[in-house]
mmCIF file of C-alpha atoms and ligand atoms in Angstrom:
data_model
loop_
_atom_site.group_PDB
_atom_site.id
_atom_site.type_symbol
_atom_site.label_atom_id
_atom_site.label_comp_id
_atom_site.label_asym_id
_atom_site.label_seq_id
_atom_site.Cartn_x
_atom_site.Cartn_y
_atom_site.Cartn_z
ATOM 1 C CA UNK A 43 2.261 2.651 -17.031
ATOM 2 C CA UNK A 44 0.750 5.864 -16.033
ATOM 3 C CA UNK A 45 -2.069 5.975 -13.402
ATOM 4 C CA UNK A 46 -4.425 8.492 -12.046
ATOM 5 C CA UNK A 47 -7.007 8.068 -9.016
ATOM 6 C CA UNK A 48 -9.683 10.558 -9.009
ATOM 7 C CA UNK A 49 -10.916 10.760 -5.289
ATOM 8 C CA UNK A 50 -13.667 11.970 -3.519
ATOM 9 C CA UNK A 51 -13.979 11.635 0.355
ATOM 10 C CA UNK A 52 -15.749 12.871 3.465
ATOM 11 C CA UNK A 53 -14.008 11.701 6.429
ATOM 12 C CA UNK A 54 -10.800 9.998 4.243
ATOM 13 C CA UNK A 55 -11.820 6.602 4.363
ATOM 14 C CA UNK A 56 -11.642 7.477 0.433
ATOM 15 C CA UNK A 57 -8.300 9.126 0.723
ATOM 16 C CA UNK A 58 -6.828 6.687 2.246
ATOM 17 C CA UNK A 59 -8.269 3.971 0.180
ATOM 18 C CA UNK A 60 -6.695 5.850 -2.644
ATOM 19 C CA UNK A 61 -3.648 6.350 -1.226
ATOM 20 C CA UNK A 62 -2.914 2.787 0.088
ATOM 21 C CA UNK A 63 -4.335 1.618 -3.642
ATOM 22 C CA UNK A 64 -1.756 3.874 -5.325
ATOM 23 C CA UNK A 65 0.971 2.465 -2.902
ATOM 24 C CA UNK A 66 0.148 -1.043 -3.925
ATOM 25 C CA UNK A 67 0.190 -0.418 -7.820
ATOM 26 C CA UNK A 68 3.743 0.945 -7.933
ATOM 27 C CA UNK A 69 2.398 4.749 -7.691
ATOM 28 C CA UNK A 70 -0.407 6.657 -8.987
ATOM 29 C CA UNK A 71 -1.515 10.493 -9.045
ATOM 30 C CA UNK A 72 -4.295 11.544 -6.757
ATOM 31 C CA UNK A 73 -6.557 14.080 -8.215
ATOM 32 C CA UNK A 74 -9.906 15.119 -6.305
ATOM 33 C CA UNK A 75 -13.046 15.211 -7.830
ATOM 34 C CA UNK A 76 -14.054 18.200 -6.056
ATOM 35 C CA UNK A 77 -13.260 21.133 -8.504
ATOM 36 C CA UNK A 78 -12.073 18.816 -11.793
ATOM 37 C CA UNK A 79 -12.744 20.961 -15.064
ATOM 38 C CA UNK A 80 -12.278 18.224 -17.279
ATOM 39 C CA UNK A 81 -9.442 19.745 -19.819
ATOM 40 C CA UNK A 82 -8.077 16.494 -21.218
ATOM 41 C CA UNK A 83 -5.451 15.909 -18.652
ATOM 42 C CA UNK A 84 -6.729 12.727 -18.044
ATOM 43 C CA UNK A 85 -5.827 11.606 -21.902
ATOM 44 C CA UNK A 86 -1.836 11.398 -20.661
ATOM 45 C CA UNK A 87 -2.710 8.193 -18.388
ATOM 46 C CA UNK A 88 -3.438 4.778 -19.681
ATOM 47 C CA UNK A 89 -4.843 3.537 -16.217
ATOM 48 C CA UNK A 90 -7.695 5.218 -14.289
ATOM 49 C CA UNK A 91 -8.883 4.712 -10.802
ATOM 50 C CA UNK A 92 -11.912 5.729 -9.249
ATOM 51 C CA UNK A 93 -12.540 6.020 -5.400
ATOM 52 C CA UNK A 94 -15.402 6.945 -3.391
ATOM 53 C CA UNK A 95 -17.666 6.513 -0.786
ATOM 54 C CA UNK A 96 -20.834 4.915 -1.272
ATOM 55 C CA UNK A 97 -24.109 7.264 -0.716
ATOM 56 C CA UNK A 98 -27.661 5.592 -0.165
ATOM 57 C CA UNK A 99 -26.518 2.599 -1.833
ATOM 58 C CA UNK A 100 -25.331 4.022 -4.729
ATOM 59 C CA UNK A 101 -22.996 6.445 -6.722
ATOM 60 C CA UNK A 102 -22.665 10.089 -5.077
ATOM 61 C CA UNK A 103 -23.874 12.616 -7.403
ATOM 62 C CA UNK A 104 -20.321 14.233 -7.121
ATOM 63 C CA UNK A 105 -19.050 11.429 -8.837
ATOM 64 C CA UNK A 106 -22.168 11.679 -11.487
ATOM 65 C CA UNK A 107 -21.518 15.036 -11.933
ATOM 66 C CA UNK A 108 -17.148 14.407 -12.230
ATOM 67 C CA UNK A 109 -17.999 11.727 -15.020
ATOM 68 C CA UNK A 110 -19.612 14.104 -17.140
ATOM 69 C CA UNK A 111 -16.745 15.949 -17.044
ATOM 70 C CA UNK A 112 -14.210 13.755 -17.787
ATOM 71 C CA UNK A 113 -13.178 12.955 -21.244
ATOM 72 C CA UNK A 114 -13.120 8.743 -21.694
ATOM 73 C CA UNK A 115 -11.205 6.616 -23.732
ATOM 74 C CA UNK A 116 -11.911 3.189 -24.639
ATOM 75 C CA UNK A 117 -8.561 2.678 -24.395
ATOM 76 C CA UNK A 118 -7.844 3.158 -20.987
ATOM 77 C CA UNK A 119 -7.788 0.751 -17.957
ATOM 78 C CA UNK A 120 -10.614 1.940 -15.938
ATOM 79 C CA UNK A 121 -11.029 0.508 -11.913
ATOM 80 C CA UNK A 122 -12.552 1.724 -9.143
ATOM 81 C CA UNK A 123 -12.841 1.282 -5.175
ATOM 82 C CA UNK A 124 -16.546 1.408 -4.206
ATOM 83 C CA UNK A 125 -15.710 2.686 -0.120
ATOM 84 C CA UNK A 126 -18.872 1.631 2.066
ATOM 85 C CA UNK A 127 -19.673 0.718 6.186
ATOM 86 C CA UNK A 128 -20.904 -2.349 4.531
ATOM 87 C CA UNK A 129 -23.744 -2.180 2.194
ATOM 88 C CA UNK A 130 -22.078 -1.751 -1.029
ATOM 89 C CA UNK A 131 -25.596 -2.960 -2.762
ATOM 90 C CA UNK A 132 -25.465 -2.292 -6.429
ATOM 91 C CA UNK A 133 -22.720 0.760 -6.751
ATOM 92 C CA UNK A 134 -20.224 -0.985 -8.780
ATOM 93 C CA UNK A 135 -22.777 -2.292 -11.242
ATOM 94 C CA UNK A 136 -24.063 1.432 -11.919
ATOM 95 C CA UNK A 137 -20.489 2.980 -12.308
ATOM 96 C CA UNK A 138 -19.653 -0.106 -14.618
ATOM 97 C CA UNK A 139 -23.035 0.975 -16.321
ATOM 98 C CA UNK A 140 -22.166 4.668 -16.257
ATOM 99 C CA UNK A 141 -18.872 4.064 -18.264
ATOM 100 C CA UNK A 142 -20.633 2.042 -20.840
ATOM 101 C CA UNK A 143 -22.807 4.790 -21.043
ATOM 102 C CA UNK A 144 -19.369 7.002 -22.114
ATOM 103 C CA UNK A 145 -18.312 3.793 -24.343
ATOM 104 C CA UNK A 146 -15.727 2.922 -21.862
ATOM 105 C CA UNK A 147 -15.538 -0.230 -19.358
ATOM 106 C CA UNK A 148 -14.544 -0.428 -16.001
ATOM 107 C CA UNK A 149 -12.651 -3.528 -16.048
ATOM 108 C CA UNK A 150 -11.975 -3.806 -11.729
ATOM 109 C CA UNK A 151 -14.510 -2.868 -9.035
ATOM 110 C CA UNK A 152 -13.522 -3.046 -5.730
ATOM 111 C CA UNK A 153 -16.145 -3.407 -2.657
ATOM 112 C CA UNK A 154 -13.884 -1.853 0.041
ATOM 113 C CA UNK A 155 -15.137 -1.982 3.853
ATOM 114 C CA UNK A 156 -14.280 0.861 6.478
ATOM 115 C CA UNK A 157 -16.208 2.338 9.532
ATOM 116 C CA UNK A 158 -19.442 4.581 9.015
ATOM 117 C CA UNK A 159 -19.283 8.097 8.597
ATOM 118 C CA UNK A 160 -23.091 8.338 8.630
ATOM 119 C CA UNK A 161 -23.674 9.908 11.793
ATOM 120 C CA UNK A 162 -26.940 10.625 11.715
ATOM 121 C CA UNK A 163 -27.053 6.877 12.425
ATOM 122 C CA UNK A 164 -24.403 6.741 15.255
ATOM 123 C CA UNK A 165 -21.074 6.894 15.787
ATOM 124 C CA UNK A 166 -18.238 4.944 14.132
ATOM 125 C CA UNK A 167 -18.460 2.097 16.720
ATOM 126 C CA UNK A 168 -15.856 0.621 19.631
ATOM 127 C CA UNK A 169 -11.998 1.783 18.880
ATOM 128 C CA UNK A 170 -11.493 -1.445 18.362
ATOM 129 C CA UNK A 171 -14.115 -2.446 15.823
ATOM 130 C CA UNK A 172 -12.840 0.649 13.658
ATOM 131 C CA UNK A 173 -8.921 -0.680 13.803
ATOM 132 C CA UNK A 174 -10.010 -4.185 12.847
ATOM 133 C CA UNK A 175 -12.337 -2.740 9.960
ATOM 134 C CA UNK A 176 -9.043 -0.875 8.620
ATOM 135 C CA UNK A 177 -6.760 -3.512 8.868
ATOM 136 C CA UNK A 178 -9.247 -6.096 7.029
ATOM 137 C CA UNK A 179 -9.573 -3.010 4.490
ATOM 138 C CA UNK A 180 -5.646 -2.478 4.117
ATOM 139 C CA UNK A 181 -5.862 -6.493 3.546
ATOM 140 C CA UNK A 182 -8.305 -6.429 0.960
ATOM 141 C CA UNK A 183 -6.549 -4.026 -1.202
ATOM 142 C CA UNK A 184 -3.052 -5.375 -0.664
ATOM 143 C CA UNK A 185 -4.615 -9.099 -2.040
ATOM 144 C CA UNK A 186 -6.960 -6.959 -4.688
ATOM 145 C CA UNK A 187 -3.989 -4.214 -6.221
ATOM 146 C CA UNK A 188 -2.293 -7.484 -7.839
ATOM 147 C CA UNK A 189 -4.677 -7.854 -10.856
ATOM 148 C CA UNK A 190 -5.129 -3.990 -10.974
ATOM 149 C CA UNK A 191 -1.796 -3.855 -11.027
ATOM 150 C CA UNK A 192 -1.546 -6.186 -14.170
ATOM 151 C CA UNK A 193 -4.523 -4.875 -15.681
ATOM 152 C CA UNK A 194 -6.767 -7.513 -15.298
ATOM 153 C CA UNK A 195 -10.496 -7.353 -15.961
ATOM 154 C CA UNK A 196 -13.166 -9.145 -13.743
ATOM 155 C CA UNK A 197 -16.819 -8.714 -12.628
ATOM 156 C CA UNK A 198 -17.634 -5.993 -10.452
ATOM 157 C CA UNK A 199 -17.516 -6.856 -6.624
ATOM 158 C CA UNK A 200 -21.743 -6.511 -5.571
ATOM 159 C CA UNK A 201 -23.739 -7.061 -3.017
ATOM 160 C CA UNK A 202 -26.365 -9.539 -2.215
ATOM 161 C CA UNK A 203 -29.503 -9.466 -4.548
ATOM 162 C CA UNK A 204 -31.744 -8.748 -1.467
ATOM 163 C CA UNK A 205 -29.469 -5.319 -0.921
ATOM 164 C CA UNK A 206 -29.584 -4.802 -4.638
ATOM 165 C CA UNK A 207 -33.629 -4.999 -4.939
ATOM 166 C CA UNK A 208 -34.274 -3.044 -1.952
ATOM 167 C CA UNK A 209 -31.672 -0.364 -1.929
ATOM 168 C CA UNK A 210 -32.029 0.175 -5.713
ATOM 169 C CA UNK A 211 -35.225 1.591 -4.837
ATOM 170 C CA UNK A 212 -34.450 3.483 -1.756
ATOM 171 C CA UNK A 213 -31.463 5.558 -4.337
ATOM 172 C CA UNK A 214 -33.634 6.508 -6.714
ATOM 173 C CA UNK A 215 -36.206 7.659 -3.952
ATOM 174 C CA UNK A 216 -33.482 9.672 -2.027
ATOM 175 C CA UNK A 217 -31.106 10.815 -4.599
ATOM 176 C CA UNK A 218 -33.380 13.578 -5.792
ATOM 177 C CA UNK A 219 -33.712 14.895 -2.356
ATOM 178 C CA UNK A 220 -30.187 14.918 -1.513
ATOM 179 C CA UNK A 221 -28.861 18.383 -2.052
ATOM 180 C CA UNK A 222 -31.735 19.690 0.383
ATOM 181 C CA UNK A 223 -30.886 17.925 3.200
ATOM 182 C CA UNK A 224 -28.526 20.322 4.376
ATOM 183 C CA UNK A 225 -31.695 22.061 6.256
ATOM 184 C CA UNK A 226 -31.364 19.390 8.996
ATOM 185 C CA UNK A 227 -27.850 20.950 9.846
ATOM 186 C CA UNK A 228 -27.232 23.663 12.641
ATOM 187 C CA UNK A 229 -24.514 24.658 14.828
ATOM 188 C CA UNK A 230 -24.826 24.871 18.103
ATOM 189 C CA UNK A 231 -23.850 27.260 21.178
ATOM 190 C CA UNK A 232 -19.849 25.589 20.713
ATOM 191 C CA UNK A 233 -19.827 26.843 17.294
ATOM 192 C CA UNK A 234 -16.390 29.469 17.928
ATOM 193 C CA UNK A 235 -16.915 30.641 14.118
ATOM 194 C CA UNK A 236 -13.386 28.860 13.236
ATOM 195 C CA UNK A 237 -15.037 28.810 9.371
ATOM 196 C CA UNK A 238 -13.286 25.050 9.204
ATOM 197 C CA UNK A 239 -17.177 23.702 8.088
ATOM 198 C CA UNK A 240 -16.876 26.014 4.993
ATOM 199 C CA UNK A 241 -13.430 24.942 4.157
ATOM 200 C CA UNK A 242 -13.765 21.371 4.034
ATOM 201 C CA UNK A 243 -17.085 21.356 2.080
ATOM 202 C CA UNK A 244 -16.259 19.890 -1.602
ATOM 203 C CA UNK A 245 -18.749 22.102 -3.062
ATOM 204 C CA UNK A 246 -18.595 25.284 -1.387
ATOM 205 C CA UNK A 247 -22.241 24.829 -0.019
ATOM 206 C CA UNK A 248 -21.173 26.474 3.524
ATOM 207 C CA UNK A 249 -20.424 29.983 3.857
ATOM 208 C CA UNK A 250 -20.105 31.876 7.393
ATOM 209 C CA UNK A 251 -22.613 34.298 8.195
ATOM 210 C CA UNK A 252 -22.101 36.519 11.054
ATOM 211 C CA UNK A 253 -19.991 33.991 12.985
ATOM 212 C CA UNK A 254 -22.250 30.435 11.996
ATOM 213 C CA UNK A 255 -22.082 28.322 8.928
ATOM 214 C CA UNK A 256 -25.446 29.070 6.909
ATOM 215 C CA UNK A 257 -25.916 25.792 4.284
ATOM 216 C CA UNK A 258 -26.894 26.846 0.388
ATOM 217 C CA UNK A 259 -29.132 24.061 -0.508
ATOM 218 C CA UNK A 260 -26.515 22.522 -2.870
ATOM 219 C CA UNK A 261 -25.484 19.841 -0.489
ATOM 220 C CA UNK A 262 -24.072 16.557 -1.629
ATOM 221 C CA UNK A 263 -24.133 15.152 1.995
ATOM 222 C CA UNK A 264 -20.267 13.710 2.227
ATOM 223 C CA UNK A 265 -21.050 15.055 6.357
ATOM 224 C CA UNK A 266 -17.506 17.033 6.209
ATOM 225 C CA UNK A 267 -18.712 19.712 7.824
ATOM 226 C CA UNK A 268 -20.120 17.943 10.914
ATOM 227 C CA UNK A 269 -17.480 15.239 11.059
ATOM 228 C CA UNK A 270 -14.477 18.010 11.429
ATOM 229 C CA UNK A 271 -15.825 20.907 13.297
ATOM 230 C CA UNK A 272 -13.411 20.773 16.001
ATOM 231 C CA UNK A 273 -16.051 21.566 18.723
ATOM 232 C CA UNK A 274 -18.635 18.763 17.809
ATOM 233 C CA UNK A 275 -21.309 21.884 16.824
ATOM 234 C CA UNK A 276 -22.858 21.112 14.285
ATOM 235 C CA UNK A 277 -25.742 18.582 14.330
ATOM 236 C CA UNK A 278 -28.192 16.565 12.154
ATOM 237 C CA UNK A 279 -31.447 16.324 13.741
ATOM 238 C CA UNK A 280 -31.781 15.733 17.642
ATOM 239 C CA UNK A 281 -29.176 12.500 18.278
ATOM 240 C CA UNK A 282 -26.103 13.522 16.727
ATOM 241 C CA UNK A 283 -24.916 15.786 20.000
ATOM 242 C CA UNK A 284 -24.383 12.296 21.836
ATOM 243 C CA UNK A 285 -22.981 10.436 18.848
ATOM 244 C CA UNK A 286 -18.987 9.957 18.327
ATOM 245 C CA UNK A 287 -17.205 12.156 15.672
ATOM 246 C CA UNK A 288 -15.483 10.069 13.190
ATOM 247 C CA UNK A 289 -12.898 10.902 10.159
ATOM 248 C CA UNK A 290 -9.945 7.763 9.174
ATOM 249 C CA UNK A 291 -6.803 8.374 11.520
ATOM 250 C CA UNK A 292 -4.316 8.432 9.599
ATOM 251 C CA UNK A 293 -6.246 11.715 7.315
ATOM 252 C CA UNK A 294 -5.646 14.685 8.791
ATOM 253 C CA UNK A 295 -8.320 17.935 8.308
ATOM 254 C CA UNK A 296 -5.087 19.818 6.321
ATOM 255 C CA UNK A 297 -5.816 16.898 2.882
ATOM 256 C CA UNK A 298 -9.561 17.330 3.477
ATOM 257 C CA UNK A 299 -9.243 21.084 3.027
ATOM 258 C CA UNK A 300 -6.839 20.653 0.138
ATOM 259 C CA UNK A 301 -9.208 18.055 -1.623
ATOM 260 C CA UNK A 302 -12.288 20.515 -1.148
ATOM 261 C CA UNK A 303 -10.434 23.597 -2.568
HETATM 262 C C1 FMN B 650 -24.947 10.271 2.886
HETATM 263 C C2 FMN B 650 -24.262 8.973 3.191
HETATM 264 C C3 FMN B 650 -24.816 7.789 2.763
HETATM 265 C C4 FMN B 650 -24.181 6.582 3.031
HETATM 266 N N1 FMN B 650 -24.714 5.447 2.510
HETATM 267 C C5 FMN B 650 -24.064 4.268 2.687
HETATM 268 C C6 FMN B 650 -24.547 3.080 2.064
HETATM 269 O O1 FMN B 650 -25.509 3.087 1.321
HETATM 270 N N2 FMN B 650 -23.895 1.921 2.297
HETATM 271 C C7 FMN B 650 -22.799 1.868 3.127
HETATM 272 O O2 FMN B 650 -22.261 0.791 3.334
HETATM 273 N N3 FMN B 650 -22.291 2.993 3.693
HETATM 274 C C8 FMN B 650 -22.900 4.185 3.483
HETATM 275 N N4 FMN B 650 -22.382 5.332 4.033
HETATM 276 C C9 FMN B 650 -21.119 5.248 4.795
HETATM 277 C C10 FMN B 650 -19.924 5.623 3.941
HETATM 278 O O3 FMN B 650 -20.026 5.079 2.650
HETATM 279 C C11 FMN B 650 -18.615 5.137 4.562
HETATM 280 O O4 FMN B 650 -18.493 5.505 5.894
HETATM 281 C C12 FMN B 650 -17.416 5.625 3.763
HETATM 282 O O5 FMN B 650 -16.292 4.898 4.175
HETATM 283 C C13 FMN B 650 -17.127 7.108 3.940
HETATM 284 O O6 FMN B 650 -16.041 7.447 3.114
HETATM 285 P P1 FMN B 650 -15.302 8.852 3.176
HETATM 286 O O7 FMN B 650 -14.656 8.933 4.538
HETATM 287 O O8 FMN B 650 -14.285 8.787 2.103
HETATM 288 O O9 FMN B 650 -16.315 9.903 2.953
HETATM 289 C C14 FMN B 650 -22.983 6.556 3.785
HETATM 290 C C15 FMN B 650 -22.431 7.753 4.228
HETATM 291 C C16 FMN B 650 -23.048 8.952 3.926
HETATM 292 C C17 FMN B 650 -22.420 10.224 4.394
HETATM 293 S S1 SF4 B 651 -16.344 24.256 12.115
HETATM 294 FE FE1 SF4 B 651 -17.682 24.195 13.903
HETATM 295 S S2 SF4 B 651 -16.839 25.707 15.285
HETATM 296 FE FE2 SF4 B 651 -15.955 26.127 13.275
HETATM 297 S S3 SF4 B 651 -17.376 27.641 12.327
HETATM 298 FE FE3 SF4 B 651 -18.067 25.623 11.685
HETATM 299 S S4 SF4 B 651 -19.622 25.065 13.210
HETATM 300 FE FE4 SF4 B 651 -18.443 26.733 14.090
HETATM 301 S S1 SF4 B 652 -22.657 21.074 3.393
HETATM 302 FE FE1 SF4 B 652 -21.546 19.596 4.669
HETATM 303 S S2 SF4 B 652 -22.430 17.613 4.116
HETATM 304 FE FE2 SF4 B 652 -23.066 19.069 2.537
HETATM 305 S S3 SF4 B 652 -21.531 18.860 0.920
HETATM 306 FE FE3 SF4 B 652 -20.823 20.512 2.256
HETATM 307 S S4 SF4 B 652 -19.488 19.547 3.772
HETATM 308 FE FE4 SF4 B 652 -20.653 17.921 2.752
#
């Protein structure tokens, strides 16, 4: 059986998600979502994974937008690995609604737990808290790949119906405001005008402008840029000069770059 995951990743909790879930199943191409044309391509696999990271609770509108573009099949074995610090509220149940939408189901939905990447927040936590969150992830999609593997279908994984009432709300409220929030990034004195910001963006929404990264506005707010400048220079409002830089350890910036282009 032929497989494709479609990524899309920040700081490769995604990637790697993708990666150990294509291990698990016997093999599987990784395609990004950054940059997909559509083209039919797709229509040569009878399995289809999706994997991403969960954005204010719900779907990222990269992976809206990457839907649109790909051409369904009702056919096809559709699963996906919902990647989250732990709040996955209601993201399964909208993808699983979004591929009804296209007449297709999404028969697996994985809730899939690895440390945050939301720095505005803080940091990534204690070494040690981040090694235990991706072993217990590397767990859950060892136990999980089985019934992918055979093709089964189940409900979607979800989280509690508090989560789901609240942070419903709190999507719809920031989704729209999303691609501006790039004007909260700047780049400090370290900036050494390397240009890495602009290569990992998936969207090309950093350019370099005499030496600094200048944002466009189109922002879809994966926090690439800030997670891998090498000199900790950019920064998100006043707090993020003291927090921890995170991306997965076993990524390296090289796939990030590769993924984006
Ligand atoms: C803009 C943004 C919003 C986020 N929202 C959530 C969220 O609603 N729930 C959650 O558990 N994690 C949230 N996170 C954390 C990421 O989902 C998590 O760290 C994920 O593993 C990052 O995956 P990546 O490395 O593939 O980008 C958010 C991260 C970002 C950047
Ligand atoms: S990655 Fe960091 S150091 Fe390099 S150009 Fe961007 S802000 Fe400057
Ligand atoms: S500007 Fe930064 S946060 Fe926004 S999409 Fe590009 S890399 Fe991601």
């Amino acid at each position: 059986m032929k497989t494709v995951i479609y990524y899309f990743t920040g700081t490769g909790n995604s990637l790697w998600t993708a990666r150990r879930l294509a291990a698990e199943i016997g093999g599987a191409d990784l395609v990004p979502m950054a940059g997909f044309n559509g083209g039919g391509t797709e229509s040569n696999y009878e399995s289809v994974g999706f994997v991403f990271p969960v954005h204010m609770w719900g779907v990222p509108r990269l992976v809206i937008d990457f839907l649109k573009k790909l051409d369904t099949n009702p056919g096809v074995y559709y699963f996906a690995a919902a990647v989250n610090a732990g709040q996955v509220s209601r993201t399964l149940i909208q993808l699983r609604n979004l591929m009804k939408s296209y007449g297709s189901t999404l028969s697996a939905g994985i809730d899939v737990v690895l440390p945050s990447n939301y720095i505005p927040w803080g940091g990534p936590g204690p070494a040690e808290t981040v090694r235990r969150r991706i072993d217990e992830a590397g767990e859950t999609l060892r136990c999980r790949a089985a019934a992918i593997a055979k093709r089964e279908s189940a409900p979607v994984d979800r989280g509690p119906l508090w989560q789901r009432i609240v942070f419903t709300a709190l999507y719809r409220l920031t989704f729209p405001r999303i691609s501006a929030m790039d004007k909260g990034f700047l780049a400090d004195d370290k900036c050494n005008s390397c240009g890495i910001c602009a290569r990992v963006c998936p969207v090309g929404n950093v350019a370099i402008r005499e030496g600094r990264p200048a944002w466009g506005g189109g922002c879809v707010q994966c926090l690439s840029c800030i997670q891998w400048c090498p000199k900790a220079a950019i920064q998100y409002g006043k707090k993020t000069s003291a927090y921890e830089r995170y991306h997965h350890p076993e990524v390296r910036l090289v796939d990030i770059i590769r993924a984006a282009e």
